[in-house]
Amino acid sequence: GMVYLLSFIMSFFGSGLSFIHSSGTFGIIFSLGVVVIAALNLVLDFDFIENGAEAGAPKYMEWVGALGLMVTLVWLYIEILRLLSKLQNRR
């Protein structure tokens, strides 16, 4: 997350971390790492939902787990598309 934030801030000054967005080896390895982190975050979301259900969390808290799950799924989907795009550009 910090790398994306740094890249975003540097883009305002005409610079950037183009190697994380390129289809080179480091860009693909970086994308793989982000996909793994997103997948692990998905596991954490399911664990959060399961623990809340076992602990008897109030009904109004269901949206917190659902929102977290939805955000993680969208993030994972976008990162997988970004990785596939980088792999396609290498050809």
The first five atom37 places (N, CA, C, CB, O) and aatype in JSON, in Angstrom:
{
  "aatype": [7, 12, 19, 18, 10, 10, 15, 13, 9, 12, 15, 13, 13, 7, 15, 7, 10, 15, 13, 9, 8, 15, 15, 7, 16, 13, 7, 9, 9, 13, 15, 10, 7, 19, 19, 19, 9, 0, 0, 10, 2, 10, 19, 10, 3, 13, 3, 13, 9, 6, 2, 7, 0, 6, 0, 7, 0, 14, 11, 18, 12, 6, 17, 19, 7, 0, 10, 7, 10, 12, 19, 16, 10, 19, 17, 10, 18, 9, 6, 9, 10, 1, 10, 10, 15, 11, 10, 5, 2, 1, 1],
  "atom_mask": [
    [1, 1, 1, 0, 1],
    [1, 1, 1, 1, 1],
    [1, 1, 1, 1, 1],
    [1, 1, 1, 1, 1],
    [1, 1, 1, 1, 1],
    [1, 1, 1, 1, 1],
    [1, 1, 1, 1, 1],
    [1, 1, 1, 1, 1],
    [1, 1, 1, 1, 1],
    [1, 1, 1, 1, 1],
    [1, 1, 1, 1, 1],
    [1, 1, 1, 1, 1],
    [1, 1, 1, 1, 1],
    [1, 1, 1, 0, 1],
    [1, 1, 1, 1, 1],
    [1, 1, 1, 0, 1],
    [1, 1, 1, 1, 1],
    [1, 1, 1, 1, 1],
    [1, 1, 1, 1, 1],
    [1, 1, 1, 1, 1],
    [1, 1, 1, 1, 1],
    [1, 1, 1, 1, 1],
    [1, 1, 1, 1, 1],
    [1, 1, 1, 0, 1],
    [1, 1, 1, 1, 1],
    [1, 1, 1, 1, 1],
    [1, 1, 1, 0, 1],
    [1, 1, 1, 1, 1],
    [1, 1, 1, 1, 1],
    [1, 1, 1, 1, 1],
    [1, 1, 1, 1, 1],
    [1, 1, 1, 1, 1],
    [1, 1, 1, 0, 1],
    [1, 1, 1, 1, 1],
    [1, 1, 1, 1, 1],
    [1, 1, 1, 1, 1],
    [1, 1, 1, 1, 1],
    [1, 1, 1, 1, 1],
    [1, 1, 1, 1, 1],
    [1, 1, 1, 1, 1],
    [1, 1, 1, 1, 1],
    [1, 1, 1, 1, 1],
    [1, 1, 1, 1, 1],
    [1, 1, 1, 1, 1],
    [1, 1, 1, 1, 1],
    [1, 1, 1, 1, 1],
    [1, 1, 1, 1, 1],
    [1, 1, 1, 1, 1],
    [1, 1, 1, 1, 1],
    [1, 1, 1, 1, 1],
    [1, 1, 1, 1, 1],
    [1, 1, 1, 0, 1],
    [1, 1, 1, 1, 1],
    [1, 1, 1, 1, 1],
    [1, 1, 1, 1, 1],
    [1, 1, 1, 0, 1],
    [1, 1, 1, 1, 1],
    [1, 1, 1, 1, 1],
    [1, 1, 1, 1, 1],
    [1, 1, 1, 1, 1],
    [1, 1, 1, 1, 1],
    [1, 1, 1, 1, 1],
    [1, 1, 1, 1, 1],
    [1, 1, 1, 1, 1],
    [1, 1, 1, 0, 1],
    [1, 1, 1, 1, 1],
    [1, 1, 1, 1, 1],
    [1, 1, 1, 0, 1],
    [1, 1, 1, 1, 1],
    [1, 1, 1, 1, 1],
    [1, 1, 1, 1, 1],
    [1, 1, 1, 1, 1],
    [1, 1, 1, 1, 1],
    [1, 1, 1, 1, 1],
    [1, 1, 1, 1, 1],
    [1, 1, 1, 1, 1],
    [1, 1, 1, 1, 1],
    [1, 1, 1, 1, 1],
    [1, 1, 1, 1, 1],
    [1, 1, 1, 1, 1],
    [1, 1, 1, 1, 1],
    [1, 1, 1, 1, 1],
    [1, 1, 1, 1, 1],
    [1, 1, 1, 1, 1],
    [1, 1, 1, 1, 1],
    [1, 1, 1, 1, 1],
    [1, 1, 1, 1, 1],
    [1, 1, 1, 1, 1],
    [1, 1, 1, 1, 1],
    [1, 1, 1, 1, 1],
    [1, 1, 1, 1, 1]
  ],
  "atom_positions": [
    [[0.8, -1.18, 0.0], [0.0, 0.0, 0.0], [0.85, 1.26, 0.0], [0.0, 0.0, 0.0], [0.53, 2.25, -0.66]],
    [[1.94, 1.22, 0.74], [2.81, 2.39, 0.83], [3.48, 2.66, -0.51], [3.87, 2.2, 1.92], [3.72, 3.82, -0.87]],
    [[3.79, 1.61, -1.26], [4.44, 1.79, -2.55], [3.49, 2.49, -3.52], [4.9, 0.43, -3.14], [3.9, 3.39, -4.25]],
    [[2.22, 2.09, -3.51], [1.23, 2.74, -4.36], [1.05, 4.2, -3.95], [-0.12, 2.01, -4.29], [0.95, 5.07, -4.82]],
    [[1.01, 4.47, -2.66], [0.87, 5.84, -2.18], [2.07, 6.68, -2.59], [0.7, 5.85, -0.66], [1.9, 7.82, -3.04]],
    [[3.26, 6.15, -2.44], [4.47, 6.86, -2.84], [4.47, 7.12, -4.34], [5.72, 6.07, -2.44], [4.84, 8.21, -4.78]],
    [[4.06, 6.14, -5.12], [3.98, 6.3, -6.57], [2.97, 7.38, -6.94], [3.6, 4.98, -7.24], [3.22, 8.18, -7.84]],
    [[1.83, 7.41, -6.24], [0.8, 8.41, -6.49], [1.31, 9.82, -6.18], [-0.45, 8.11, -5.66], [1.1, 10.74, -6.97]],
    [[1.97, 9.99, -5.06], [2.49, 11.3, -4.66], [3.58, 11.75, -5.62], [3.02, 11.26, -3.23], [3.63, 12.92, -6.0]],
    [[4.46, 10.83, -6.01], [5.54, 11.19, -6.92], [5.02, 11.56, -8.31], [6.54, 10.04, -7.03], [5.67, 12.31, -9.03]],
    [[3.86, 11.03, -8.69], [3.31, 11.35, -10.01], [2.91, 12.83, -10.1], [2.1, 10.47, -10.31], [2.86, 13.38, -11.2]],
    [[2.63, 13.47, -8.98], [2.32, 14.9, -8.99], [3.53, 15.75, -9.36], [1.79, 15.33, -7.63], [3.39, 16.86, -9.86]],
    [[4.71, 15.23, -9.12], [5.94, 15.96, -9.38], [6.63, 15.51, -10.67], [6.89, 15.82, -8.22], [7.8, 15.83, -10.89]],
    [[5.92, 14.77, -11.49], [6.47, 14.34, -12.78], [7.36, 13.13, -12.7], [0.0, 0.0, 0.0], [7.98, 12.75, -13.7]],
    [[7.43, 12.52, -11.57], [8.25, 11.33, -11.39], [7.32, 10.19, -11.01], [9.36, 11.55, -10.31], [6.11, 10.36, -10.94]],
    [[7.88, 9.05, -10.77], [7.05, 7.93, -10.35], [7.87, 6.67, -10.22], [0.0, 0.0, 0.0], [9.06, 6.63, -10.52]],
    [[7.22, 5.65, -9.76], [7.85, 4.34, -9.64], [7.34, 3.47, -10.79], [7.53, 3.68, -8.24], [6.55, 2.56, -10.59]],
    [[7.82, 3.77, -11.98], [7.28, 3.11, -13.16], [7.6, 1.62, -13.19], [7.83, 3.76, -14.41], [6.92, 0.86, -13.87]],
    [[8.62, 1.18, -12.46], [8.99, -0.23, -12.5], [7.93, -1.13, -11.87], [10.31, -0.43, -11.79], [7.88, -2.32, -12.18]],
    [[7.08, -0.61, -10.99], [6.02, -1.45, -10.42], [4.83, -1.56, -11.36], [5.57, -0.91, -9.07], [4.01, -2.47, -11.21]],
    [[4.73, -0.65, -12.31], [3.62, -0.67, -13.26], [4.02, -1.26, -14.6], [3.07, 0.73, -13.45], [3.17, -1.45, -15.47]],
    [[5.3, -1.54, -14.78], [5.77, -2.05, -16.07], [5.51, -3.55, -16.17], [7.27, -1.76, -16.25], [5.17, -4.21, -15.19]],
    [[5.67, -4.06, -17.37], [5.48, -5.5, -17.59], [6.81, -6.24, -17.49], [4.82, -5.76, -18.95], [6.93, -7.37, -17.98]],
    [[7.79, -5.62, -16.88], [9.07, -6.27, -16.67], [9.0, -7.29, -15.54], [0.0, 0.0, 0.0], [7.95, -7.5, -14.93]],
    [[10.13, -7.9, -15.28], [10.19, -8.94, -14.26], [9.79, -8.42, -12.89], [11.6, -9.54, -14.2], [9.0, -9.05, -12.18]],
    [[10.33, -7.26, -12.5], [10.01, -6.74, -11.17], [8.54, -6.35, -11.06], [10.88, -5.53, -10.86], [7.92, -6.55, -10.02]],
    [[7.97, -5.8, -12.14], [6.56, -5.44, -12.12], [5.66, -6.65, -11.95], [0.0, 0.0, 0.0], [4.66, -6.59, -11.23]],
    [[6.01, -7.76, -12.6], [5.22, -8.98, -12.48], [5.37, -9.58, -11.08], [5.64, -10.01, -13.54], [4.39, -10.04, -10.5]],
    [[6.59, -9.58, -10.55], [6.81, -10.1, -9.2], [6.05, -9.25, -8.19], [8.33, -10.13, -8.85], [5.46, -9.77, -7.24]],
    [[6.06, -7.93, -8.38], [5.32, -7.04, -7.49], [3.83, -7.34, -7.55], [5.59, -5.57, -7.85], [3.16, -7.41, -6.52]],
    [[3.3, -7.52, -8.76], [1.87, -7.83, -8.91], [1.52, -9.17, -8.28], [1.48, -7.84, -10.38], [0.47, -9.31, -7.66]],
    [[2.39, -10.15, -8.43], [2.16, -11.45, -7.78], [2.1, -11.29, -6.27], [3.26, -12.46, -8.16], [1.25, -11.88, -5.61]],
    [[3.0, -10.48, -5.73], [2.99, -10.24, -4.29], [1.71, -9.56, -3.83], [0.0, 0.0, 0.0], [1.17, -9.91, -2.77]],
    [[1.22, -8.61, -4.61], [-0.02, -7.93, -4.25], [-1.2, -8.88, -4.34], [-0.25, -6.71, -5.17], [-2.1, -8.82, -3.5]],
    [[-1.22, -9.77, -5.34], [-2.3, -10.76, -5.45], [-2.29, -11.7, -4.25], [-2.17, -11.57, -6.77], [-3.34, -12.04, -3.72]],
    [[-1.1, -12.11, -3.82], [-1.0, -12.99, -2.65], [-1.5, -12.27, -1.4], [0.47, -13.46, -2.45], [-2.22, -12.86, -0.6]],
    [[-1.13, -11.01, -1.24], [-1.59, -10.24, -0.08], [-3.1, -10.08, -0.11], [-0.91, -8.86, -0.04], [-3.76, -10.18, 0.93]],
    [[-3.67, -9.83, -1.29], [-5.13, -9.69, -1.4], [-5.83, -11.01, -1.08], [-5.52, -9.22, -2.81], [-6.87, -11.02, -0.43]],
    [[-5.25, -12.12, -1.54], [-5.85, -13.43, -1.25], [-5.78, -13.73, 0.25], [-5.14, -14.54, -2.05], [-6.73, -14.28, 0.81]],
    [[-4.68, -13.39, 0.89], [-4.57, -13.6, 2.33], [-5.54, -12.69, 3.09], [-3.14, -13.34, 2.8], [-6.08, -13.08, 4.12]],
    [[-5.76, -11.5, 2.57], [-6.74, -10.6, 3.18], [-8.14, -11.17, 3.06], [-6.68, -9.21, 2.54], [-8.98, -10.96, 3.94]],
    [[-8.41, -11.89, 1.98], [-9.7, -12.56, 1.81], [-9.9, -13.61, 2.9], [-9.8, -13.22, 0.41], [-10.99, -13.75, 3.45]],
    [[-8.84, -14.35, 3.22], [-8.9, -15.33, 4.3], [-9.18, -14.63, 5.63], [-7.57, -16.14, 4.38], [-9.97, -15.12, 6.44]],
    [[-8.54, -13.49, 5.85], [-8.79, -12.73, 7.08], [-10.23, -12.24, 7.16], [-7.83, -11.54, 7.17], [-10.82, -12.23, 8.24]],
    [[-10.79, -11.84, 6.03], [-12.19, -11.39, 6.03], [-13.13, -12.53, 6.42], [-12.58, -10.85, 4.64], [-14.04, -12.33, 7.22]],
    [[-12.91, -13.71, 5.85], [-13.75, -14.85, 6.21], [-13.58, -15.22, 7.68], [-13.44, -16.06, 5.33], [-14.55, -15.6, 8.34]],
    [[-12.36, -15.11, 8.2], [-12.12, -15.39, 9.61], [-12.84, -14.36, 10.49], [-10.61, -15.38, 9.91], [-13.41, -14.72, 11.52]],
    [[-12.82, -13.11, 10.08], [-13.53, -12.05, 10.82], [-15.02, -12.34, 10.88], [-13.27, -10.68, 10.18], [-15.65, -12.2, 11.93]],
    [[-15.58, -12.74, 9.74], [-17.02, -13.04, 9.68], [-17.34, -14.25, 10.55], [-17.46, -13.3, 8.23], [-18.33, -14.25, 11.29]],
    [[-16.51, -15.28, 10.47], [-16.75, -16.49, 11.27], [-16.65, -16.2, 12.77], [-15.76, -17.59, 10.89], [-17.48, -16.66, 13.55]],
    [[-15.63, -15.45, 13.17], [-15.47, -15.12, 14.58], [-16.63, -14.26, 15.08], [-14.15, -14.38, 14.81], [-17.09, -14.42, 16.22]],
    [[-17.11, -13.35, 14.24], [-18.26, -12.53, 14.63], [-19.51, -13.35, 14.82], [0.0, 0.0, 0.0], [-20.3, -13.11, 15.73]],
    [[-19.71, -14.34, 13.94], [-20.89, -15.2, 14.06], [-20.8, -16.07, 15.31], [-21.03, -16.09, 12.82], [-21.8, -16.26, 16.01]],
    [[-19.6, -16.6, 15.59], [-19.43, -17.45, 16.78], [-19.57, -16.65, 18.07], [-18.07, -18.14, 16.74], [-20.06, -17.17, 19.07]],
    [[-19.13, -15.4, 18.05], [-19.19, -14.57, 19.25], [-20.58, -13.97, 19.47], [-18.16, -13.46, 19.18], [-20.84, -13.34, 20.49]],
    [[-21.46, -14.15, 18.5], [-22.8, -13.61, 18.63], [-22.85, -12.11, 18.43], [0.0, 0.0, 0.0], [-23.54, -11.4, 19.17]],
    [[-22.12, -11.62, 17.45], [-22.12, -10.18, 17.16], [-23.53, -9.72, 16.79], [-21.12, -9.85, 16.01], [-24.3, -10.49, 16.23]],
    [[-23.85, -8.48, 17.1], [-25.2, -7.98, 16.79], [-25.48, -8.0, 15.28], [-25.36, -6.55, 17.33], [-24.56, -7.93, 14.46]],
    [[-26.74, -8.09, 14.95], [-27.17, -8.2, 13.55], [-26.73, -6.99, 12.73], [-28.69, -8.35, 13.48], [-26.39, -7.14, 11.55]],
    [[-26.72, -5.8, 13.33], [-26.37, -4.61, 12.57], [-24.88, -4.58, 12.18], [-26.7, -3.37, 13.37], [-24.48, -3.73, 11.38]],
    [[-24.07, -5.49, 12.71], [-22.65, -5.53, 12.36], [-22.37, -6.4, 11.14], [-21.85, -6.05, 13.54], [-21.22, -6.5, 10.71]],
    [[-23.39, -7.02, 10.58], [-23.18, -7.88, 9.41], [-22.62, -7.1, 8.23], [-24.48, -8.55, 9.01], [-21.82, -7.63, 7.46]],
    [[-23.02, -5.85, 8.09], [-22.57, -5.07, 6.94], [-21.06, -4.83, 6.98], [-23.31, -3.74, 6.89], [-20.44, -4.66, 5.93]],
    [[-20.47, -4.81, 8.16], [-19.03, -4.58, 8.27], [-18.27, -5.73, 7.61], [-18.6, -4.43, 9.75], [-17.35, -5.51, 6.82]],
    [[-18.67, -6.95, 7.93], [-18.05, -8.11, 7.31], [-18.32, -8.17, 5.82], [0.0, 0.0, 0.0], [-17.43, -8.51, 5.03]],
    [[-19.55, -7.85, 5.42], [-19.91, -7.88, 4.0], [-19.14, -6.83, 3.21], [-21.41, -7.67, 3.82], [-18.68, -7.09, 2.1]],
    [[-19.0, -5.64, 3.77], [-18.26, -4.58, 3.09], [-16.79, -4.95, 2.95], [-18.41, -3.25, 3.85], [-16.19, -4.76, 1.89]],
    [[-16.2, -5.47, 4.02], [-14.81, -5.89, 3.95], [-14.59, -6.97, 2.91], [0.0, 0.0, 0.0], [-13.62, -6.93, 2.16]],
    [[-15.5, -7.92, 2.86], [-15.41, -9.0, 1.88], [-15.55, -8.46, 0.45], [-16.49, -10.05, 2.15], [-14.81, -8.86, -0.44]],
    [[-16.49, -7.55, 0.24], [-16.7, -6.98, -1.09], [-15.49, -6.17, -1.55], [-17.95, -6.1, -1.1], [-15.06, -6.28, -2.7]],
    [[-14.95, -5.35, -0.67], [-13.78, -4.54, -1.02], [-12.6, -5.44, -1.37], [-13.41, -3.58, 0.13], [-11.88, -5.18, -2.33]],
    [[-12.4, -6.49, -0.59], [-11.29, -7.4, -0.86], [-11.48, -8.13, -2.18], [-11.14, -8.4, 0.28], [-10.52, -8.32, -2.92]],
    [[-12.7, -8.56, -2.47], [-12.96, -9.24, -3.75], [-12.71, -8.32, -4.94], [-14.41, -9.75, -3.79], [-12.13, -8.75, -5.93]],
    [[-13.13, -7.07, -4.84], [-12.89, -6.11, -5.93], [-11.39, -5.86, -6.08], [-13.64, -4.78, -5.67], [-10.88, -5.81, -7.2]],
    [[-10.69, -5.71, -4.96], [-9.25, -5.49, -4.99], [-8.54, -6.68, -5.63], [-8.71, -5.25, -3.56], [-7.67, -6.5, -6.48]],
    [[-8.91, -7.88, -5.23], [-8.29, -9.08, -5.79], [-8.57, -9.18, -7.28], [-8.81, -10.34, -5.07], [-7.68, -9.52, -8.06]],
    [[-9.79, -8.9, -7.7], [-10.16, -8.95, -9.11], [-9.33, -7.96, -9.93], [-11.66, -8.65, -9.28], [-8.81, -8.31, -10.99]],
    [[-9.21, -6.72, -9.44], [-8.44, -5.71, -10.16], [-6.97, -6.1, -10.25], [-8.58, -4.35, -9.47], [-6.35, -5.93, -11.3]],
    [[-6.42, -6.61, -9.17], [-5.01, -6.98, -9.18], [-4.74, -8.18, -10.1], [-4.54, -7.3, -7.77], [-3.7, -8.24, -10.75]],
    [[-5.68, -9.13, -10.16], [-5.51, -10.26, -11.08], [-5.57, -9.76, -12.52], [-6.59, -11.34, -10.83], [-4.79, -10.2, -13.36]],
    [[-6.49, -8.85, -12.81], [-6.56, -8.27, -14.16], [-5.28, -7.51, -14.5], [-7.77, -7.34, -14.29], [-4.79, -7.59, -15.63]],
    [[-4.74, -6.78, -13.53], [-3.5, -6.05, -13.75], [-2.34, -7.01, -14.02], [-3.17, -5.15, -12.53], [-1.51, -6.76, -14.89]],
    [[-2.29, -8.12, -13.28], [-1.25, -9.12, -13.49], [-1.39, -9.76, -14.86], [-1.3, -10.19, -12.39], [-0.39, -9.93, -15.57]],
    [[-2.6, -10.12, -15.25], [-2.82, -10.72, -16.57], [-2.45, -9.74, -17.68], [-4.28, -11.16, -16.72], [-1.93, -10.15, -18.72]],
    [[-2.73, -8.47, -17.48], [-2.36, -7.46, -18.46], [-0.85, -7.37, -18.61], [-2.93, -6.09, -18.06], [-0.34, -7.26, -19.73]],
    [[-0.13, -7.4, -17.51], [1.33, -7.36, -17.57], [1.89, -8.59, -18.26], [1.92, -7.23, -16.16], [2.84, -8.5, -19.03]],
    [[1.31, -9.74, -17.97], [1.77, -10.97, -18.62], [1.48, -10.94, -20.12], [1.11, -12.19, -17.98], [2.28, -11.43, -20.91]],
    [[0.35, -10.37, -20.51], [0.01, -10.27, -21.93], [0.94, -9.3, -22.65], [-1.46, -9.83, -22.1], [1.3, -9.54, -23.81]],
    [[1.34, -8.22, -21.99], [2.23, -7.23, -22.61], [3.63, -7.76, -22.82], [2.28, -5.99, -21.76], [4.38, -7.21, -23.63]],
    [[4.01, -8.8, -22.12], [5.35, -9.37, -22.29], [5.5, -10.1, -23.61], [5.67, -10.32, -21.15], [6.62, -10.27, -24.09]],
    [[4.41, -10.52, -24.19], [4.49, -11.29, -25.44], [4.84, -10.42, -26.6], [3.2, -11.99, -25.73], [4.95, -10.91, -27.72]]
  ]
}
